[in-house]
Structure formats: structure tokens, C-alpha cells
Short mmCIF file of C-alpha atoms in Angstrom, two decimals:
data_model
loop_
_atom_site.label_atom_id
_atom_site.label_comp_id
_atom_site.label_asym_id
_atom_site.label_seq_id
_atom_site.Cartn_x
_atom_site.Cartn_y
_atom_site.Cartn_z
CA MET A 1 0.00 0.00 0.00
CA THR A 2 1.58 3.24 -1.17
CA ILE A 3 0.94 6.47 0.73
CA ALA A 4 0.32 9.53 -1.42
CA GLU A 5 3.16 12.05 -1.20
CA PRO A 6 2.45 15.03 1.08
CA LEU A 7 0.93 17.93 -0.81
CA GLN A 8 2.62 21.29 -0.61
CA ASP A 9 0.70 24.28 0.74
CA SER A 10 2.33 26.68 -1.71
CA CYS A 11 4.08 26.56 -5.08
CA ALA A 12 7.74 27.42 -5.46
CA GLY A 13 8.36 30.60 -7.39
CA ALA A 14 4.82 31.93 -7.16
CA THR A 15 2.97 34.15 -4.72
CA ARG A 16 -0.16 32.81 -3.06
CA SER A 17 -2.27 35.21 -5.11
CA ASP A 18 -1.18 33.84 -8.50
CA CYS A 19 -0.33 30.22 -7.60
CA ARG A 20 -2.58 27.82 -9.54
CA HIS A 21 -1.63 24.71 -7.49
CA GLY A 22 -1.49 22.54 -10.60
CA ARG A 23 -4.82 23.73 -11.97
CA ALA A 24 -5.89 24.88 -15.40
CA THR A 25 -6.13 28.62 -16.00
CA ASN A 26 -9.74 28.95 -14.84
CA GLY A 27 -9.25 26.79 -11.75
CA CYS A 28 -12.46 25.91 -9.92
CA GLU A 29 -14.64 27.32 -12.71
CA ASP A 30 -13.42 24.51 -14.98
CA CYS A 31 -13.95 21.78 -12.38
CA LYS A 32 -16.06 18.95 -13.80
CA VAL A 33 -17.73 18.16 -10.46
CA ARG A 34 -18.36 21.70 -9.21
CA LEU A 35 -22.06 21.79 -10.04
CA PHE A 36 -22.88 18.70 -7.95
CA SER A 37 -20.30 19.17 -5.19
CA VAL A 38 -20.45 21.47 -2.18
CA CYS A 39 -18.77 24.14 -4.32
CA ALA A 40 -22.03 24.68 -6.24
CA ALA A 41 -23.10 27.00 -3.42
CA LEU A 42 -20.31 29.48 -4.21
CA GLU A 43 -20.28 32.58 -6.38
CA PRO A 44 -17.46 33.11 -8.96
CA SER A 45 -15.62 35.53 -6.67
CA GLU A 46 -15.77 32.98 -3.85
CA LEU A 47 -14.40 30.30 -6.16
CA GLU A 48 -11.32 32.43 -6.75
CA GLU A 49 -10.73 32.52 -3.01
CA LEU A 50 -11.25 28.75 -2.81
CA ASP A 51 -8.71 28.32 -5.62
CA ARG A 52 -6.03 29.99 -3.55
CA ILE A 53 -6.29 27.51 -0.68
CA SER A 54 -6.57 24.37 -2.80
CA GLN A 55 -4.29 22.09 -4.77
CA ALA A 56 -5.13 19.64 -7.54
CA LYS A 57 -3.53 16.22 -7.16
CA GLN A 58 -3.44 13.04 -9.24
CA VAL A 59 -3.50 9.88 -7.12
CA PRO A 60 -2.56 6.58 -8.82
CA ALA A 61 -4.68 3.48 -8.28
CA ARG A 62 -4.07 1.60 -5.01
CA THR A 63 -2.49 4.68 -3.41
CA THR A 64 -3.63 5.69 0.08
CA LEU A 65 -4.86 9.26 0.50
CA PHE A 66 -4.91 8.99 4.29
CA GLU A 67 -4.85 6.29 6.95
CA GLN A 68 -7.24 5.49 9.75
CA SER A 69 -6.25 7.19 13.06
CA ALA A 70 -3.74 9.54 11.37
CA LEU A 71 -4.05 13.23 12.22
CA ALA A 72 -6.67 14.78 9.94
CA GLY A 73 -4.64 17.54 8.34
CA SER A 74 -6.39 17.71 4.97
CA VAL A 75 -9.80 17.73 3.33
CA PHE A 76 -10.23 16.16 -0.11
CA ASN A 77 -12.82 16.67 -2.82
CA VAL A 78 -12.85 13.73 -5.25
CA THR A 79 -13.03 15.05 -8.83
CA GLU A 80 -12.33 11.84 -10.78
CA GLY A 81 -12.27 8.15 -9.98
CA VAL A 82 -13.46 6.08 -7.03
CA VAL A 83 -12.02 5.87 -3.50
CA ARG A 84 -12.61 2.94 -1.15
CA LEU A 85 -13.13 3.79 2.51
CA TYR A 86 -12.43 1.10 5.05
CA LYS A 87 -11.80 0.39 8.70
CA SER A 88 -9.08 -1.99 9.85
CA LEU A 89 -10.29 -4.55 12.39
CA LEU A 90 -8.26 -5.80 15.35
CA ASP A 91 -7.79 -9.22 13.73
CA GLY A 92 -6.24 -7.66 10.62
CA ARG A 93 -9.31 -7.87 8.43
CA ARG A 94 -10.90 -4.83 6.83
CA GLN A 95 -14.50 -3.67 6.56
CA ILE A 96 -15.19 -1.45 3.60
CA VAL A 97 -17.68 1.17 4.77
CA GLY A 98 -18.17 3.05 1.53
CA PHE A 99 -17.00 4.13 -1.90
CA ALA A 100 -16.45 7.84 -2.58
CA LEU A 101 -17.43 9.06 -6.06
CA PRO A 102 -16.67 12.34 -7.86
CA GLY A 103 -18.11 15.27 -5.90
CA ASP A 104 -17.70 13.60 -2.51
CA PHE A 105 -15.71 15.37 0.23
CA LEU A 106 -13.43 13.34 2.49
CA GLY A 107 -12.00 14.31 5.88
CA LEU A 108 -14.78 16.63 7.04
CA ALA A 109 -15.53 14.74 10.27
CA LEU A 110 -15.29 16.74 13.50
CA GLN A 111 -12.64 14.46 15.02
CA ASP A 112 -9.00 15.48 14.72
CA ARG A 113 -8.05 12.03 13.36
CA TYR A 114 -9.32 10.21 10.31
CA GLY A 115 -11.89 7.56 11.16
CA VAL A 116 -11.19 5.44 8.08
CA THR A 117 -8.49 4.71 5.53
CA ALA A 118 -9.10 6.17 2.06
CA GLU A 119 -7.48 4.37 -0.87
CA ALA A 120 -7.78 5.02 -4.62
CA VAL A 121 -9.58 2.17 -6.41
CA ASN A 122 -8.53 3.42 -9.85
CA ASP A 123 -6.61 6.52 -10.91
CA VAL A 124 -8.14 9.33 -8.89
CA ALA A 125 -8.01 13.12 -9.05
CA VAL A 126 -8.66 15.14 -5.92
CA CYS A 127 -8.78 18.76 -4.87
CA ARG A 128 -6.95 19.01 -1.56
CA PHE A 129 -7.31 21.66 1.15
CA VAL A 130 -5.35 22.15 4.33
CA ARG A 131 -8.06 21.38 6.88
CA SER A 132 -7.50 24.46 9.03
CA ALA A 133 -7.60 26.76 5.99
CA PHE A 134 -10.76 25.10 4.66
CA LEU A 135 -12.58 25.35 8.00
CA ALA A 136 -11.59 29.01 8.31
CA TYR A 137 -12.89 29.61 4.79
CA VAL A 138 -16.21 27.88 5.56
CA ASP A 139 -16.76 29.80 8.82
CA GLY A 140 -17.57 33.01 6.98
CA LYS A 141 -19.95 31.45 4.47
CA PRO A 142 -23.24 30.25 5.97
CA HIS A 143 -24.55 29.26 2.51
CA LEU A 144 -21.59 26.87 2.14
CA LEU A 145 -22.20 25.55 5.66
CA ARG A 146 -25.77 24.71 4.66
CA ARG A 147 -24.47 22.86 1.62
CA LEU A 148 -22.02 20.94 3.78
CA HIS A 149 -24.84 19.98 6.14
CA GLU A 150 -26.77 18.65 3.13
CA PHE A 151 -23.77 16.52 2.18
CA ALA A 152 -23.44 15.32 5.77
CA GLY A 153 -27.06 14.21 5.59
CA HIS A 154 -26.33 12.38 2.34
CA GLU A 155 -23.36 10.60 3.94
CA LEU A 156 -25.56 9.58 6.87
CA SER A 157 -28.08 8.18 4.39
CA LEU A 158 -25.31 6.16 2.71
CA ALA A 159 -24.22 4.81 6.09
CA GLN A 160 -27.81 3.76 6.82
CA ASP A 161 -28.01 2.12 3.40
CA GLN A 162 -24.95 0.04 4.22
CA MET A 163 -26.45 -1.03 7.54
CA LEU A 164 -29.50 -2.22 5.63
CA LEU A 165 -27.28 -4.01 3.11
CA LEU A 166 -25.44 -5.87 5.85
CA GLY A 167 -28.73 -6.84 7.46
CA ARG A 168 -30.26 -8.36 4.32
CA ARG A 169 -30.76 -12.10 4.38
CA SER A 170 -29.55 -13.35 1.01
CA ALA A 171 -26.59 -12.58 -1.22
CA GLU A 172 -28.94 -11.70 -4.10
CA GLU A 173 -30.76 -9.15 -1.95
CA LYS A 174 -27.47 -7.53 -0.95
CA ILE A 175 -26.04 -7.43 -4.45
CA ALA A 176 -29.28 -6.18 -6.02
CA ALA A 177 -29.53 -3.35 -3.48
CA PHE A 178 -25.82 -2.51 -3.98
CA LEU A 179 -26.18 -2.25 -7.76
CA LEU A 180 -29.33 -0.11 -7.51
CA ASN A 181 -27.71 2.15 -4.91
CA MET A 182 -24.64 2.63 -7.10
CA GLN A 183 -26.84 3.40 -10.11
CA THR A 184 -28.67 6.04 -8.05
CA ARG A 185 -25.41 7.58 -6.86
CA TYR A 186 -24.00 7.81 -10.38
CA ALA A 187 -27.28 9.36 -11.58
CA ARG A 188 -26.95 11.96 -8.80
CA ILE A 189 -23.69 13.16 -10.38
CA GLY A 190 -25.09 13.24 -13.90
CA SER A 191 -24.29 9.73 -15.15
CA VAL A 192 -27.72 8.26 -15.89
CA SER A 193 -27.37 4.80 -17.41
CA VAL A 194 -28.45 1.17 -17.06
CA THR A 195 -24.73 0.32 -17.01
CA VAL A 196 -23.24 0.72 -13.55
CA PRO A 197 -19.44 1.25 -13.54
CA LEU A 198 -17.76 -1.01 -11.00
CA PRO A 199 -14.04 -0.22 -10.93
CA MET A 200 -13.73 -1.88 -7.53
CA SER A 201 -12.81 -5.58 -7.33
CA ARG A 202 -15.15 -8.43 -6.47
CA GLN A 203 -13.22 -8.66 -3.18
CA ASP A 204 -14.03 -4.99 -2.47
CA ILE A 205 -17.72 -5.65 -3.09
CA ALA A 206 -17.58 -8.71 -0.85
CA ASP A 207 -15.90 -6.75 1.94
CA TYR A 208 -18.53 -4.04 1.63
CA LEU A 209 -21.50 -6.42 1.67
CA GLY A 210 -20.19 -8.82 4.31
CA LEU A 211 -19.97 -11.71 1.84
CA THR A 212 -17.18 -13.90 0.50
CA ILE A 213 -15.69 -13.19 -2.93
CA GLU A 214 -16.90 -16.63 -4.07
CA THR A 215 -20.47 -15.75 -3.12
CA VAL A 216 -20.32 -12.42 -4.94
CA SER A 217 -18.92 -14.01 -8.11
CA ARG A 218 -21.36 -16.92 -8.00
CA THR A 219 -24.37 -14.64 -7.45
CA LEU A 220 -23.41 -12.26 -10.27
CA THR A 221 -22.84 -15.22 -12.60
CA ARG A 222 -26.28 -16.61 -11.75
CA LEU A 223 -27.96 -13.21 -12.27
CA ALA A 224 -26.20 -12.95 -15.65
CA ARG A 225 -27.32 -16.47 -16.60
CA GLU A 226 -30.91 -15.52 -15.71
CA LYS A 227 -30.54 -12.35 -17.83
CA VAL A 228 -31.10 -10.04 -14.88
CA VAL A 229 -27.74 -8.38 -15.50
CA LEU A 230 -25.06 -8.41 -18.17
CA ILE A 231 -21.49 -8.36 -16.97
CA VAL A 232 -19.49 -5.93 -19.12
CA PRO A 233 -15.90 -4.67 -18.88
CA ASP A 234 -15.56 -2.52 -15.74
CA GLY A 235 -19.21 -2.78 -14.80
CA VAL A 236 -22.63 -4.41 -14.86
CA ARG A 237 -25.57 -3.59 -17.16
CA LEU A 238 -28.93 -3.83 -15.42
CA LEU A 239 -31.29 -5.72 -17.75
CA ASP A 240 -34.21 -6.54 -15.45
CA LEU A 241 -34.70 -3.57 -13.14
CA GLU A 242 -38.00 -4.89 -11.80
CA ARG A 243 -36.38 -8.13 -10.63
CA LEU A 244 -33.52 -6.21 -9.04
CA LYS A 245 -35.87 -3.75 -7.35
CA LEU A 246 -37.96 -6.62 -6.01
CA SER A 247 -34.85 -8.30 -4.57
CA GLY A 248 -33.31 -5.04 -3.38
CA ALA A 249 -36.45 -4.02 -1.53
CA SER A 250 -36.78 -7.32 0.32
#
């Protein structure tokens, strides 16, 4: 597991006012996730201020953004790719508690240490903020605070969804609900399709659903054989939504 290199708070040879922190010329205005992230609450002049305290960073697949229990020094906005979030158990196993998609903010919890480990599933792009600078920025913007509270409510809803997933009786019920939930989350960020991208491994899905990898693979194969889904490269196409909804709602 590779740890992402520390991100610099300033750029050599540039003043803070003109430093682009690795961004394109228009910075936040060109961000592909701005309209469905917390930043959508900000006016253009406020985006310029946000630009000055942020840094764009490319994170290769299987690289750790931050580790569970480490001091929470940064906040990250995922702009591309998928990040797995997991807790390490005392016996060495891991429990995946979620997958962050573009537009999701990481590291906003009130505690001064990260509660989970965040690791890039595929190649990921993030916008990184020094946590103290971001919190100071937010303090003077009640409209941004409201937006953050909305996102906190969304994260709570995702946590409740996972609790329901873990409590479902059969593997098919868990997998059907997982696929429908992922489809809904992708639709929320503008990707409306019957094909659900799944860059995470079967083992990741198993660790998230509380199943074995063999059970996940066997269940997906059976659903494909029954023409409920079609397994495609890097994802699953949902062919029989009614069957999945019936299973997922059980």
C-alpha cells in the first residue's frame, strides 16, 4: 500500500495570489464536479478565493490518500475516480464502509483524526485543502455551511443504506440493493445509465457487503445467466430492473 506524497501548501516561485496549485487557467470554474459538489453553493468571486487555498492532485490506483487514526490535516474533494473507505479490524481484516465518487468530500468529520483509511480504487483526481484553511474559509460562508450539512445528511443516508445491506438475508438481496444504490449515486452526479461502472474488485464488493468473494462471483454469474444483469468490462448492465428492485427491496 503506497501512501500519497504530502501535498505542498504553496508553489515554489509563485505568490499565493497567483499560484494555480497545478490547476488549469480557470481553476475551480473549470472543475467537472463543481455543479454537484459542495462548491455549487459558491459565487465566482468565492471560487477564486477557494482556488487559492486548494491544490489539484493526481492519485494513482491503489495509493492511500490517508490512513485510519492519522491526524486529519487535509480535506479532499474527489473530482475523478473512485475511493474505497475502510476500517481496519483488530484481527487484521478490513471492513469497507463506503466508496467515494466524484463530488464527494473526504476528511470533514469533527474528530482530529481520520476515522477510516481512504485508498484510490482506480486513478483518482482530488482537490486538496489544508483542513484548518478550509474550515476558516467555511466559517464566513453560511450558505456553504448549509451545503455541507446537506452533504453530511447524504453521507448519513449512505451509512444507513450500508447497515440495511449488511442486514439483508440473502446474497442476491445484498447485491441487487448494492447495484441499484450505485446506479442512483452515479445518476446523482449526472451519469444516468443502465450500465453501472464497478471499478472496484469483487473482493471490495464482498468486503462491503459482508460476503465472500466466491459468493459475490457466483451470485453475479447466476444473475447474468438468468438475464437479470449483463457483466461488461468494468461494470454491470442492469437488464431486469424490476427483478432487481424486487430483490433489493426485500
